[in-house]
Amino acid sequence: LFAVLNGALIPTIMSSRMLYGLSDQKLLPAVLSRVNPRTRTPLVATALVTISVLLLATYFPIEELAETTSLAVLTVFALVNLALLRLKRTEPGPAAFTVPAIVPAAGFVAALAVIALDLAGRDGRDALLPDRAPPRVGPRARGRIEPRLPVH
């Protein structure tokens, strides 16, 4: 239960901070950059994200939301690594970060690979790791449960 709650909390915090940052840079309405004077938390952005999450969780299957969230986080990770590569190339020297360029390049390629496997679907993952494939349950299984290992 703790892992599930923590896994749901992190994207919520990340999303509210992203809205805050975009608002602070004048790319979204200024109301989203309002912060609590005592805690310095973007309350309006956090409330907006929380209400959005509650509505989504009410009207969509949790499995689909989890898959979509994972794909969104991987996409952001890939884009951040791509931005770091660009930053390293366009601002060399002390202003640039000091990690070798291979690190964000590897992160970008790894994120794209995982996204590609995810978009290929469960059958693509089963073909790569047939002995470790999880049993088929949920909407893709169409009501049947397949065992992990072949039954002879």
Short mmCIF file of N, CA and C in Angstrom, two decimals:
data_model
loop_
_atom_site.label_atom_id
_atom_site.label_comp_id
_atom_site.label_asym_id
_atom_site.label_seq_id
_atom_site.Cartn_x
_atom_site.Cartn_y
_atom_site.Cartn_z
N LEU A 1 0.83 -1.18 0.00
CA LEU A 1 0.00 0.00 0.00
C LEU A 1 0.88 1.26 0.00
N PHE A 2 1.96 1.22 0.79
CA PHE A 2 2.86 2.37 0.84
C PHE A 2 3.47 2.64 -0.53
N ALA A 3 3.89 1.58 -1.22
CA ALA A 3 4.49 1.75 -2.55
C ALA A 3 3.50 2.33 -3.54
N VAL A 4 2.25 1.90 -3.47
CA VAL A 4 1.22 2.42 -4.38
C VAL A 4 0.97 3.89 -4.11
N LEU A 5 0.83 4.25 -2.84
CA LEU A 5 0.60 5.65 -2.50
C LEU A 5 1.78 6.52 -2.88
N ASN A 6 2.99 6.02 -2.63
CA ASN A 6 4.19 6.77 -2.99
C ASN A 6 4.30 6.92 -4.50
N GLY A 7 3.97 5.85 -5.22
CA GLY A 7 4.01 5.90 -6.68
C GLY A 7 3.00 6.87 -7.26
N ALA A 8 1.89 7.07 -6.58
CA ALA A 8 0.89 8.04 -7.04
C ALA A 8 1.26 9.46 -6.62
N LEU A 9 1.94 9.59 -5.50
CA LEU A 9 2.28 10.91 -4.98
C LEU A 9 3.36 11.61 -5.81
N ILE A 10 4.34 10.86 -6.26
CA ILE A 10 5.47 11.45 -6.99
C ILE A 10 5.02 12.15 -8.28
N PRO A 11 4.23 11.50 -9.15
CA PRO A 11 3.78 12.23 -10.35
C PRO A 11 2.90 13.44 -10.02
N THR A 12 2.14 13.36 -8.93
CA THR A 12 1.31 14.50 -8.53
C THR A 12 2.19 15.68 -8.14
N ILE A 13 3.21 15.43 -7.34
CA ILE A 13 4.13 16.50 -6.94
C ILE A 13 4.87 17.04 -8.16
N MET A 14 5.34 16.13 -9.01
CA MET A 14 6.07 16.55 -10.20
C MET A 14 5.19 17.42 -11.10
N SER A 15 3.95 17.02 -11.29
CA SER A 15 3.04 17.78 -12.16
C SER A 15 2.74 19.16 -11.59
N SER A 16 2.50 19.23 -10.29
CA SER A 16 2.21 20.54 -9.70
C SER A 16 3.42 21.46 -9.78
N ARG A 17 4.62 20.91 -9.60
CA ARG A 17 5.83 21.74 -9.71
C ARG A 17 6.07 22.17 -11.15
N MET A 18 5.71 21.31 -12.10
CA MET A 18 5.85 21.67 -13.50
C MET A 18 4.90 22.82 -13.85
N LEU A 19 3.65 22.73 -13.39
CA LEU A 19 2.70 23.83 -13.61
C LEU A 19 3.19 25.12 -12.97
N TYR A 20 3.72 24.99 -11.75
CA TYR A 20 4.27 26.16 -11.05
C TYR A 20 5.41 26.79 -11.86
N GLY A 21 6.34 25.95 -12.33
CA GLY A 21 7.49 26.46 -13.08
C GLY A 21 7.07 27.14 -14.38
N LEU A 22 6.13 26.54 -15.11
CA LEU A 22 5.66 27.14 -16.35
C LEU A 22 4.92 28.45 -16.08
N SER A 23 4.17 28.49 -14.99
CA SER A 23 3.48 29.72 -14.62
C SER A 23 4.47 30.79 -14.19
N ASP A 24 5.49 30.39 -13.47
CA ASP A 24 6.51 31.34 -13.02
C ASP A 24 7.27 31.96 -14.20
N GLN A 25 7.36 31.21 -15.30
CA GLN A 25 8.02 31.71 -16.51
C GLN A 25 7.04 32.40 -17.46
N LYS A 26 5.83 32.65 -16.97
CA LYS A 26 4.79 33.36 -17.72
C LYS A 26 4.26 32.57 -18.92
N LEU A 27 4.36 31.24 -18.87
CA LEU A 27 3.83 30.40 -19.94
C LEU A 27 2.44 29.86 -19.61
N LEU A 28 2.03 29.98 -18.36
CA LEU A 28 0.69 29.60 -17.90
C LEU A 28 0.17 30.74 -17.02
N PRO A 29 -1.12 30.73 -16.71
CA PRO A 29 -1.67 31.81 -15.87
C PRO A 29 -0.93 31.95 -14.53
N ALA A 30 -0.79 33.21 -14.09
CA ALA A 30 -0.03 33.53 -12.88
C ALA A 30 -0.60 32.89 -11.62
N VAL A 31 -1.88 32.57 -11.62
CA VAL A 31 -2.49 31.99 -10.44
C VAL A 31 -1.83 30.66 -10.06
N LEU A 32 -1.29 29.95 -11.04
CA LEU A 32 -0.65 28.66 -10.76
C LEU A 32 0.72 28.81 -10.09
N SER A 33 1.26 30.01 -10.09
CA SER A 33 2.56 30.22 -9.44
C SER A 33 2.43 30.80 -8.03
N ARG A 34 1.22 30.91 -7.54
CA ARG A 34 1.03 31.38 -6.17
C ARG A 34 1.50 30.31 -5.20
N VAL A 35 2.27 30.73 -4.19
CA VAL A 35 2.77 29.78 -3.20
C VAL A 35 2.31 30.18 -1.81
N ASN A 36 2.20 29.20 -0.94
CA ASN A 36 1.86 29.43 0.45
C ASN A 36 3.05 30.14 1.08
N PRO A 37 2.83 31.26 1.79
CA PRO A 37 3.96 32.00 2.35
C PRO A 37 4.73 31.22 3.41
N ARG A 38 4.05 30.34 4.14
CA ARG A 38 4.74 29.60 5.20
C ARG A 38 5.47 28.37 4.66
N THR A 39 4.79 27.57 3.82
CA THR A 39 5.38 26.31 3.35
C THR A 39 6.09 26.44 2.00
N ARG A 40 5.84 27.55 1.30
CA ARG A 40 6.41 27.78 -0.04
C ARG A 40 5.97 26.69 -1.03
N THR A 41 4.75 26.21 -0.85
CA THR A 41 4.19 25.18 -1.74
C THR A 41 3.22 25.82 -2.71
N PRO A 42 3.26 25.41 -3.98
CA PRO A 42 2.30 25.96 -4.96
C PRO A 42 0.92 25.33 -4.75
N LEU A 43 0.13 25.92 -3.88
CA LEU A 43 -1.15 25.32 -3.48
C LEU A 43 -2.16 25.24 -4.62
N VAL A 44 -2.27 26.27 -5.43
CA VAL A 44 -3.25 26.26 -6.52
C VAL A 44 -2.89 25.19 -7.54
N ALA A 45 -1.63 25.11 -7.92
CA ALA A 45 -1.19 24.09 -8.87
C ALA A 45 -1.38 22.69 -8.29
N THR A 46 -1.07 22.52 -7.00
CA THR A 46 -1.25 21.22 -6.36
C THR A 46 -2.72 20.84 -6.31
N ALA A 47 -3.59 21.81 -5.98
CA ALA A 47 -5.03 21.54 -5.94
C ALA A 47 -5.56 21.16 -7.33
N LEU A 48 -5.10 21.86 -8.36
CA LEU A 48 -5.55 21.55 -9.72
C LEU A 48 -5.14 20.14 -10.13
N VAL A 49 -3.90 19.78 -9.85
CA VAL A 49 -3.42 18.44 -10.19
C VAL A 49 -4.17 17.38 -9.38
N THR A 50 -4.38 17.63 -8.10
CA THR A 50 -5.08 16.67 -7.25
C THR A 50 -6.51 16.44 -7.73
N ILE A 51 -7.21 17.51 -8.07
CA ILE A 51 -8.58 17.37 -8.59
C ILE A 51 -8.57 16.61 -9.91
N SER A 52 -7.60 16.89 -10.76
CA SER A 52 -7.48 16.16 -12.04
C SER A 52 -7.25 14.67 -11.81
N VAL A 53 -6.37 14.34 -10.88
CA VAL A 53 -6.08 12.94 -10.57
C VAL A 53 -7.33 12.25 -10.02
N LEU A 54 -8.04 12.91 -9.13
CA LEU A 54 -9.27 12.33 -8.57
C LEU A 54 -10.32 12.08 -9.65
N LEU A 55 -10.48 13.03 -10.56
CA LEU A 55 -11.45 12.84 -11.65
C LEU A 55 -11.03 11.69 -12.57
N LEU A 56 -9.75 11.66 -12.92
CA LEU A 56 -9.27 10.57 -13.78
C LEU A 56 -9.43 9.21 -13.11
N ALA A 57 -9.09 9.13 -11.83
CA ALA A 57 -9.20 7.86 -11.10
C ALA A 57 -10.65 7.43 -10.95
N THR A 58 -11.56 8.38 -10.95
CA THR A 58 -12.98 8.05 -10.82
C THR A 58 -13.56 7.49 -12.11
N TYR A 59 -13.11 8.00 -13.24
CA TYR A 59 -13.75 7.66 -14.51
C TYR A 59 -12.95 6.74 -15.43
N PHE A 60 -11.72 6.40 -15.08
CA PHE A 60 -10.92 5.53 -15.94
C PHE A 60 -10.35 4.37 -15.14
N PRO A 61 -10.14 3.21 -15.79
CA PRO A 61 -9.54 2.07 -15.08
C PRO A 61 -8.13 2.40 -14.60
N ILE A 62 -7.82 1.99 -13.39
CA ILE A 62 -6.53 2.33 -12.77
C ILE A 62 -5.36 1.75 -13.55
N GLU A 63 -5.55 0.57 -14.16
CA GLU A 63 -4.46 -0.04 -14.93
C GLU A 63 -4.07 0.84 -16.12
N GLU A 64 -5.07 1.37 -16.82
CA GLU A 64 -4.79 2.24 -17.96
C GLU A 64 -4.13 3.55 -17.51
N LEU A 65 -4.59 4.08 -16.38
CA LEU A 65 -3.98 5.30 -15.85
C LEU A 65 -2.52 5.05 -15.47
N ALA A 66 -2.24 3.90 -14.85
CA ALA A 66 -0.86 3.58 -14.47
C ALA A 66 0.03 3.45 -15.70
N GLU A 67 -0.47 2.78 -16.73
CA GLU A 67 0.32 2.62 -17.96
C GLU A 67 0.57 3.98 -18.62
N THR A 68 -0.45 4.83 -18.66
CA THR A 68 -0.31 6.14 -19.26
C THR A 68 0.66 7.01 -18.47
N THR A 69 0.57 6.94 -17.14
CA THR A 69 1.48 7.71 -16.30
C THR A 69 2.92 7.27 -16.51
N SER A 70 3.13 5.96 -16.57
CA SER A 70 4.49 5.45 -16.80
C SER A 70 5.03 5.93 -18.14
N LEU A 71 4.20 5.88 -19.15
CA LEU A 71 4.62 6.34 -20.47
C LEU A 71 4.93 7.85 -20.46
N ALA A 72 4.12 8.61 -19.75
CA ALA A 72 4.35 10.06 -19.67
C ALA A 72 5.65 10.37 -18.94
N VAL A 73 5.91 9.67 -17.84
CA VAL A 73 7.14 9.90 -17.08
C VAL A 73 8.36 9.51 -17.93
N LEU A 74 8.28 8.41 -18.65
CA LEU A 74 9.39 8.01 -19.52
C LEU A 74 9.61 9.03 -20.64
N THR A 75 8.53 9.57 -21.17
CA THR A 75 8.65 10.58 -22.22
C THR A 75 9.34 11.84 -21.68
N VAL A 76 8.93 12.27 -20.49
CA VAL A 76 9.58 13.43 -19.86
C VAL A 76 11.05 13.13 -19.62
N PHE A 77 11.36 11.93 -19.14
CA PHE A 77 12.75 11.55 -18.89
C PHE A 77 13.56 11.61 -20.18
N ALA A 78 13.01 11.09 -21.27
CA ALA A 78 13.71 11.12 -22.56
C ALA A 78 13.94 12.57 -23.00
N LEU A 79 12.92 13.42 -22.86
CA LEU A 79 13.05 14.81 -23.28
C LEU A 79 14.04 15.59 -22.42
N VAL A 80 14.07 15.31 -21.13
CA VAL A 80 15.04 15.97 -20.26
C VAL A 80 16.46 15.59 -20.67
N ASN A 81 16.68 14.31 -20.94
CA ASN A 81 18.01 13.88 -21.38
C ASN A 81 18.39 14.50 -22.71
N LEU A 82 17.43 14.63 -23.61
CA LEU A 82 17.69 15.28 -24.89
C LEU A 82 18.03 16.76 -24.68
N ALA A 83 17.32 17.42 -23.77
CA ALA A 83 17.60 18.82 -23.47
C ALA A 83 18.99 18.97 -22.85
N LEU A 84 19.38 18.02 -21.99
CA LEU A 84 20.72 18.08 -21.40
C LEU A 84 21.80 17.94 -22.47
N LEU A 85 21.57 17.08 -23.44
CA LEU A 85 22.54 16.95 -24.55
C LEU A 85 22.66 18.27 -25.31
N ARG A 86 21.53 18.90 -25.59
CA ARG A 86 21.55 20.18 -26.30
C ARG A 86 22.25 21.25 -25.46
N LEU A 87 21.94 21.29 -24.17
CA LEU A 87 22.56 22.26 -23.28
C LEU A 87 24.08 22.07 -23.25
N LYS A 88 24.52 20.82 -23.20
CA LYS A 88 25.95 20.54 -23.16
C LYS A 88 26.63 21.01 -24.44
N ARG A 89 25.93 20.88 -25.58
CA ARG A 89 26.52 21.26 -26.86
C ARG A 89 26.49 22.77 -27.07
N THR A 90 25.41 23.42 -26.64
CA THR A 90 25.27 24.86 -26.92
C THR A 90 25.92 25.75 -25.86
N GLU A 91 26.12 25.24 -24.64
CA GLU A 91 26.73 26.04 -23.58
C GLU A 91 27.92 25.29 -22.96
N PRO A 92 28.97 25.09 -23.74
CA PRO A 92 30.12 24.36 -23.19
C PRO A 92 30.86 25.20 -22.14
N GLY A 93 31.68 24.53 -21.38
CA GLY A 93 32.48 25.24 -20.38
C GLY A 93 31.85 25.17 -19.01
N PRO A 94 32.21 26.11 -18.14
CA PRO A 94 31.76 26.06 -16.75
C PRO A 94 30.24 26.18 -16.58
N ALA A 95 29.55 26.84 -17.54
CA ALA A 95 28.10 27.00 -17.42
C ALA A 95 27.37 25.67 -17.62
N ALA A 96 27.97 24.78 -18.39
CA ALA A 96 27.34 23.48 -18.67
C ALA A 96 27.56 22.54 -17.48
N PHE A 97 26.72 21.55 -17.38
CA PHE A 97 26.89 20.57 -16.32
C PHE A 97 28.12 19.72 -16.60
N THR A 98 28.65 19.06 -15.60
CA THR A 98 29.95 18.41 -15.73
C THR A 98 29.89 16.91 -15.96
N VAL A 99 28.77 16.36 -16.26
CA VAL A 99 28.66 14.93 -16.52
C VAL A 99 29.04 14.66 -17.98
N PRO A 100 29.67 13.53 -18.27
CA PRO A 100 30.00 13.22 -19.67
C PRO A 100 28.72 13.12 -20.52
N ALA A 101 28.82 13.50 -21.78
CA ALA A 101 27.66 13.50 -22.67
C ALA A 101 27.07 12.12 -22.85
N ILE A 102 27.85 11.08 -22.61
CA ILE A 102 27.34 9.71 -22.77
C ILE A 102 26.22 9.41 -21.78
N VAL A 103 26.22 10.06 -20.62
CA VAL A 103 25.20 9.78 -19.59
C VAL A 103 23.81 10.21 -20.07
N PRO A 104 23.58 11.47 -20.48
CA PRO A 104 22.25 11.79 -20.98
C PRO A 104 21.92 11.09 -22.30
N ALA A 105 22.94 10.81 -23.11
CA ALA A 105 22.68 10.07 -24.35
C ALA A 105 22.18 8.66 -24.04
N ALA A 106 22.82 8.01 -23.08
CA ALA A 106 22.39 6.66 -22.69
C ALA A 106 21.00 6.70 -22.05
N GLY A 107 20.74 7.72 -21.24
CA GLY A 107 19.41 7.87 -20.64
C GLY A 107 18.34 8.06 -21.69
N PHE A 108 18.63 8.87 -22.71
CA PHE A 108 17.68 9.11 -23.79
C PHE A 108 17.39 7.82 -24.56
N VAL A 109 18.45 7.09 -24.93
CA VAL A 109 18.29 5.84 -25.68
C VAL A 109 17.54 4.80 -24.84
N ALA A 110 17.88 4.70 -23.56
CA ALA A 110 17.22 3.73 -22.69
C ALA A 110 15.73 4.06 -22.55
N ALA A 111 15.41 5.33 -22.37
CA ALA A 111 14.00 5.72 -22.24
C ALA A 111 13.24 5.44 -23.53
N LEU A 112 13.85 5.74 -24.67
CA LEU A 112 13.20 5.45 -25.95
C LEU A 112 12.99 3.95 -26.14
N ALA A 113 13.96 3.16 -25.72
CA ALA A 113 13.82 1.70 -25.85
C ALA A 113 12.66 1.18 -25.00
N VAL A 114 12.56 1.66 -23.78
CA VAL A 114 11.47 1.22 -22.91
C VAL A 114 10.12 1.70 -23.46
N ILE A 115 10.08 2.92 -23.98
CA ILE A 115 8.84 3.43 -24.59
C ILE A 115 8.46 2.57 -25.79
N ALA A 116 9.44 2.23 -26.63
CA ALA A 116 9.16 1.40 -27.80
C ALA A 116 8.64 0.03 -27.40
N LEU A 117 9.24 -0.58 -26.38
CA LEU A 117 8.75 -1.87 -25.91
C LEU A 117 7.34 -1.75 -25.35
N ASP A 118 7.07 -0.68 -24.64
CA ASP A 118 5.74 -0.48 -24.08
C ASP A 118 4.71 -0.31 -25.18
N LEU A 119 5.04 0.48 -26.20
CA LEU A 119 4.11 0.71 -27.29
C LEU A 119 3.94 -0.53 -28.16
N ALA A 120 4.94 -1.40 -28.18
CA ALA A 120 4.82 -2.65 -28.93
C ALA A 120 3.77 -3.55 -28.31
N GLY A 121 3.48 -3.34 -27.03
CA GLY A 121 2.43 -4.12 -26.38
C GLY A 121 2.98 -5.30 -25.63
N ARG A 122 2.10 -5.93 -24.87
CA ARG A 122 2.47 -7.08 -24.04
C ARG A 122 3.07 -8.21 -24.87
N ASP A 123 2.55 -8.46 -26.06
CA ASP A 123 3.07 -9.55 -26.88
C ASP A 123 4.54 -9.33 -27.25
N GLY A 124 4.93 -8.08 -27.48
CA GLY A 124 6.33 -7.79 -27.77
C GLY A 124 7.22 -8.10 -26.60
N ARG A 125 6.77 -7.81 -25.37
CA ARG A 125 7.57 -8.11 -24.19
C ARG A 125 7.60 -9.60 -23.94
N ASP A 126 6.47 -10.31 -24.19
CA ASP A 126 6.44 -11.75 -23.99
C ASP A 126 7.45 -12.44 -24.92
N ALA A 127 7.57 -11.92 -26.13
CA ALA A 127 8.49 -12.54 -27.09
C ALA A 127 9.94 -12.36 -26.65
N LEU A 128 10.24 -11.26 -25.97
CA LEU A 128 11.61 -11.01 -25.53
C LEU A 128 11.97 -11.81 -24.28
N LEU A 129 11.03 -11.95 -23.36
CA LEU A 129 11.27 -12.66 -22.10
C LEU A 129 10.16 -13.68 -21.85
N PRO A 130 10.09 -14.75 -22.65
CA PRO A 130 8.95 -15.66 -22.53
C PRO A 130 8.87 -16.38 -21.18
N ASP A 131 10.00 -16.68 -20.54
CA ASP A 131 9.96 -17.39 -19.28
C ASP A 131 9.63 -16.48 -18.11
N ARG A 132 9.73 -15.19 -18.29
CA ARG A 132 9.47 -14.24 -17.20
C ARG A 132 8.22 -13.42 -17.44
N ALA A 133 7.47 -13.76 -18.45
CA ALA A 133 6.29 -12.97 -18.77
C ALA A 133 5.23 -13.13 -17.68
N PRO A 134 4.61 -12.06 -17.28
CA PRO A 134 3.54 -12.16 -16.28
C PRO A 134 2.31 -12.83 -16.87
N PRO A 135 1.46 -13.37 -16.05
CA PRO A 135 0.23 -13.96 -16.59
C PRO A 135 -0.62 -12.88 -17.22
N ARG A 136 -1.36 -13.26 -18.22
CA ARG A 136 -2.21 -12.29 -18.90
C ARG A 136 -3.51 -12.14 -18.12
N VAL A 137 -3.70 -10.94 -17.63
CA VAL A 137 -4.94 -10.60 -16.95
C VAL A 137 -5.34 -9.21 -17.40
N GLY A 138 -6.56 -8.85 -17.15
CA GLY A 138 -7.00 -7.50 -17.49
C GLY A 138 -7.59 -7.42 -18.88
N PRO A 139 -7.72 -6.21 -19.41
CA PRO A 139 -8.44 -6.02 -20.67
C PRO A 139 -7.77 -6.67 -21.86
N ARG A 140 -6.46 -6.79 -21.86
CA ARG A 140 -5.77 -7.41 -23.00
C ARG A 140 -5.94 -8.92 -23.03
N ALA A 141 -6.26 -9.52 -21.88
CA ALA A 141 -6.37 -10.98 -21.81
C ALA A 141 -7.73 -11.46 -22.31
N ARG A 142 -8.69 -10.55 -22.43
CA ARG A 142 -10.04 -10.87 -22.88
C ARG A 142 -10.65 -12.01 -22.05
N GLY A 143 -10.48 -11.90 -20.72
CA GLY A 143 -11.13 -12.84 -19.82
C GLY A 143 -10.39 -14.13 -19.56
N ARG A 144 -9.25 -14.35 -20.19
CA ARG A 144 -8.54 -15.60 -19.94
C ARG A 144 -7.26 -15.30 -19.17
N ILE A 145 -6.81 -16.27 -18.40
CA ILE A 145 -5.55 -16.13 -17.67
C ILE A 145 -4.61 -17.20 -18.20
N GLU A 146 -3.47 -16.78 -18.68
CA GLU A 146 -2.49 -17.71 -19.21
C GLU A 146 -1.40 -17.95 -18.18
N PRO A 147 -0.93 -19.18 -18.03
CA PRO A 147 0.12 -19.46 -17.04
C PRO A 147 1.44 -18.82 -17.44
N ARG A 148 2.32 -18.68 -16.42
CA ARG A 148 3.64 -18.08 -16.68
C ARG A 148 4.50 -19.01 -17.56
N LEU A 149 4.49 -20.26 -17.26
CA LEU A 149 5.29 -21.23 -18.02
C LEU A 149 4.36 -22.14 -18.81
N PRO A 150 4.80 -22.63 -19.96
CA PRO A 150 3.95 -23.52 -20.75
C PRO A 150 3.63 -24.79 -19.97
N VAL A 151 2.39 -25.22 -20.07
CA VAL A 151 1.95 -26.46 -19.41
C VAL A 151 1.95 -27.56 -20.46
N HIS A 152 2.63 -28.66 -20.16
CA HIS A 152 2.72 -29.76 -21.14
C HIS A 152 1.82 -30.90 -20.77
#
